[in-house]
Amino acid sequence: MVEELIQGEQFGTEIHGIEGRYSVLPPIAFSVNKDGITDPLNSVKFGPVTDPAYHFEKVQEELLNMAQTLKFEGTVQVDLVYRNGEWFIIEINPRWSGMTTTTAAMEGRNPLAIFVDSILGTDKNYSMKRNLKYALNFKMKARTQEELVRLYENPHVDYIMQLETTVTGMEKINYCEVVISTDQGKEDILNVLNELGEEFPGLVSDEVKANAGTLIQKYE
């Protein structure tokens, strides 16, 4: 098998729904490290990206046709690369993914509601920016149960996941993945992040702050 390395801006999206009722969400931008790849422990995801200059509507149409043809149900995660004005579909995962809590936060609903609404129907088309909030996904070191409960009480914190992973050459690492959102402007995400950092010292690393700032400044 021969593969081509396509370097460019890295994004992801999800398709939610069932045949005849699909939403193809605008993309979520991924931060990358100095080597140009997503870092499993310091990566940040921010979206939705709806800048008309990216012409994402072409990809939405293509993914909608794919979903209809293959009759997907529930959630489908798609990895994308944007390079020199062209979109590339890199990977398709027809399942609940690591992005689902982030896309659900953008939609302002519980992840399980994606499946319920798929069956019962919903008036909202989450392909549209007007039906979405800004959301940010970031990582932090594992915290105590008490701290996690306090953190979750913040109205902008949608989801917290305590995870364990193994990085090549290192021991198993425990960490948390946090999703925050706002129905205000995108700059409000940084305000929320800074407030959380002040309330919980050491919660947000300098690298996460830098990555979040870069994505929020770059993408509309």
Short mmCIF file of C-alpha atoms in Angstrom, two decimals, residues 80-206:
data_model
loop_
_atom_site.label_atom_id
_atom_site.label_comp_id
_atom_site.label_asym_id
_atom_site.label_seq_id
_atom_site.Cartn_x
_atom_site.Cartn_y
_atom_site.Cartn_z
CA LEU A 80 -9.55 16.48 7.40
CA VAL A 81 -6.55 18.39 6.09
CA TYR A 82 -6.75 21.77 4.34
CA ARG A 83 -3.85 22.64 2.03
CA ASN A 84 -3.49 25.35 -0.60
CA GLY A 85 -7.22 25.95 -0.88
CA GLU A 86 -8.13 22.26 -1.13
CA TRP A 87 -9.76 19.92 1.39
CA PHE A 88 -8.61 16.33 1.84
CA ILE A 89 -10.69 13.68 3.64
CA ILE A 90 -8.11 11.61 5.51
CA GLU A 91 -10.05 9.21 7.72
CA ILE A 92 -13.65 8.22 8.42
CA ASN A 93 -14.67 6.60 11.72
CA PRO A 94 -18.37 5.54 11.88
CA ARG A 95 -18.64 5.58 15.68
CA TRP A 96 -18.73 7.73 18.80
CA SER A 97 -15.27 9.34 18.85
CA GLY A 98 -12.97 11.40 21.02
CA MET A 99 -14.53 14.44 19.35
CA THR A 100 -18.14 13.64 20.18
CA THR A 101 -18.23 15.46 23.52
CA THR A 102 -16.73 18.53 21.82
CA THR A 103 -19.22 18.51 18.96
CA ALA A 104 -22.06 17.93 21.44
CA ALA A 105 -20.89 20.98 23.42
CA MET A 106 -20.92 23.01 20.19
CA GLU A 107 -24.51 21.86 19.63
CA GLY A 108 -25.49 22.62 23.22
CA ARG A 109 -26.82 19.13 23.86
CA ASN A 110 -25.86 15.93 25.66
CA PRO A 111 -23.95 13.38 23.52
CA LEU A 112 -26.69 10.82 24.16
CA ALA A 113 -29.21 13.33 22.80
CA ILE A 114 -27.50 12.98 19.42
CA PHE A 115 -28.83 9.43 19.20
CA VAL A 116 -32.24 10.25 20.69
CA ASP A 117 -32.74 13.21 18.34
CA SER A 118 -31.59 11.05 15.42
CA ILE A 119 -34.50 8.71 16.12
CA LEU A 120 -37.17 11.21 17.15
CA GLY A 121 -36.07 14.07 14.92
CA THR A 122 -35.13 17.67 15.73
CA ASP A 123 -35.92 21.06 14.25
CA LYS A 124 -32.28 22.15 14.45
CA ASN A 125 -29.82 21.68 11.60
CA TYR A 126 -26.42 21.63 13.29
CA SER A 127 -24.71 22.16 9.95
CA MET A 128 -25.56 25.84 10.45
CA LYS A 129 -23.43 28.23 12.50
CA ARG A 130 -26.48 29.88 14.09
CA ASN A 131 -27.26 26.62 15.92
CA LEU A 132 -23.75 26.20 17.35
CA LYS A 133 -21.68 27.55 20.23
CA TYR A 134 -17.90 27.96 20.38
CA ALA A 135 -16.20 25.07 22.16
CA LEU A 136 -12.66 24.24 23.26
CA ASN A 137 -11.22 20.85 24.18
CA PHE A 138 -7.99 20.76 26.21
CA LYS A 139 -5.97 18.39 28.40
CA MET A 140 -4.79 18.76 31.98
CA LYS A 141 -3.08 16.62 34.60
CA ALA A 142 -5.26 14.22 36.57
CA ARG A 143 -7.00 15.89 39.52
CA THR A 144 -8.72 14.71 42.68
CA GLN A 145 -12.40 13.82 42.65
CA GLU A 146 -13.14 16.86 44.79
CA GLU A 147 -11.41 19.19 42.34
CA LEU A 148 -13.22 17.64 39.38
CA VAL A 149 -16.59 18.15 41.07
CA ARG A 150 -15.74 21.81 41.75
CA LEU A 151 -14.55 22.25 38.19
CA TYR A 152 -17.73 20.75 36.77
CA GLU A 153 -19.80 23.27 38.72
CA ASN A 154 -18.52 26.00 36.39
CA PRO A 155 -21.39 26.74 33.94
CA HIS A 156 -18.99 26.81 30.98
CA VAL A 157 -17.56 23.33 31.69
CA ASP A 158 -19.56 20.81 29.68
CA TYR A 159 -17.59 17.60 30.04
CA ILE A 160 -14.65 16.17 32.00
CA MET A 161 -13.12 12.81 31.16
CA GLN A 162 -10.44 11.16 33.32
CA LEU A 163 -8.29 9.09 30.98
CA GLU A 164 -5.24 6.87 30.92
CA THR A 165 -2.90 6.56 27.96
CA THR A 166 0.45 5.08 27.05
CA VAL A 167 2.93 7.16 25.06
CA THR A 168 5.79 5.37 23.31
CA GLY A 169 8.82 5.19 25.56
CA MET A 170 6.90 6.38 28.63
CA GLU A 171 4.86 4.85 31.40
CA LYS A 172 1.08 5.06 31.50
CA ILE A 173 -0.13 8.62 32.00
CA ASN A 174 -3.31 9.68 33.76
CA TYR A 175 -4.83 12.93 32.54
CA CYS A 176 -8.13 14.74 32.10
CA GLU A 177 -9.80 16.01 28.98
CA VAL A 178 -12.02 19.06 29.50
CA VAL A 179 -14.57 20.63 27.14
CA ILE A 180 -15.72 24.19 27.68
CA SER A 181 -18.12 26.27 25.60
CA THR A 182 -19.71 29.70 25.33
CA ASP A 183 -22.63 31.19 23.44
CA GLN A 184 -20.77 34.51 23.32
CA GLY A 185 -17.96 35.51 20.93
CA LYS A 186 -14.95 33.27 20.41
CA GLU A 187 -12.74 35.50 22.60
CA ASP A 188 -14.93 34.54 25.57
CA ILE A 189 -13.43 31.04 25.39
CA LEU A 190 -10.05 32.51 26.37
CA ASN A 191 -11.69 34.42 29.20
CA VAL A 192 -13.21 31.19 30.53
CA LEU A 193 -9.87 29.40 30.20
CA ASN A 194 -8.07 32.15 32.13
CA GLU A 195 -10.73 32.18 34.84
CA LEU A 196 -10.38 28.43 35.30
CA GLY A 197 -6.60 28.80 35.49
CA GLU A 198 -6.95 31.41 38.24
CA GLU A 199 -9.46 29.37 40.24
CA PHE A 200 -7.48 26.13 39.86
CA PRO A 201 -3.74 26.93 39.84
CA GLY A 202 -1.82 24.58 37.56
CA LEU A 203 -4.98 23.45 35.81
CA VAL A 204 -4.17 25.01 32.43
CA SER A 205 -0.59 24.60 31.20
CA ASP A 206 1.25 27.38 29.39
#
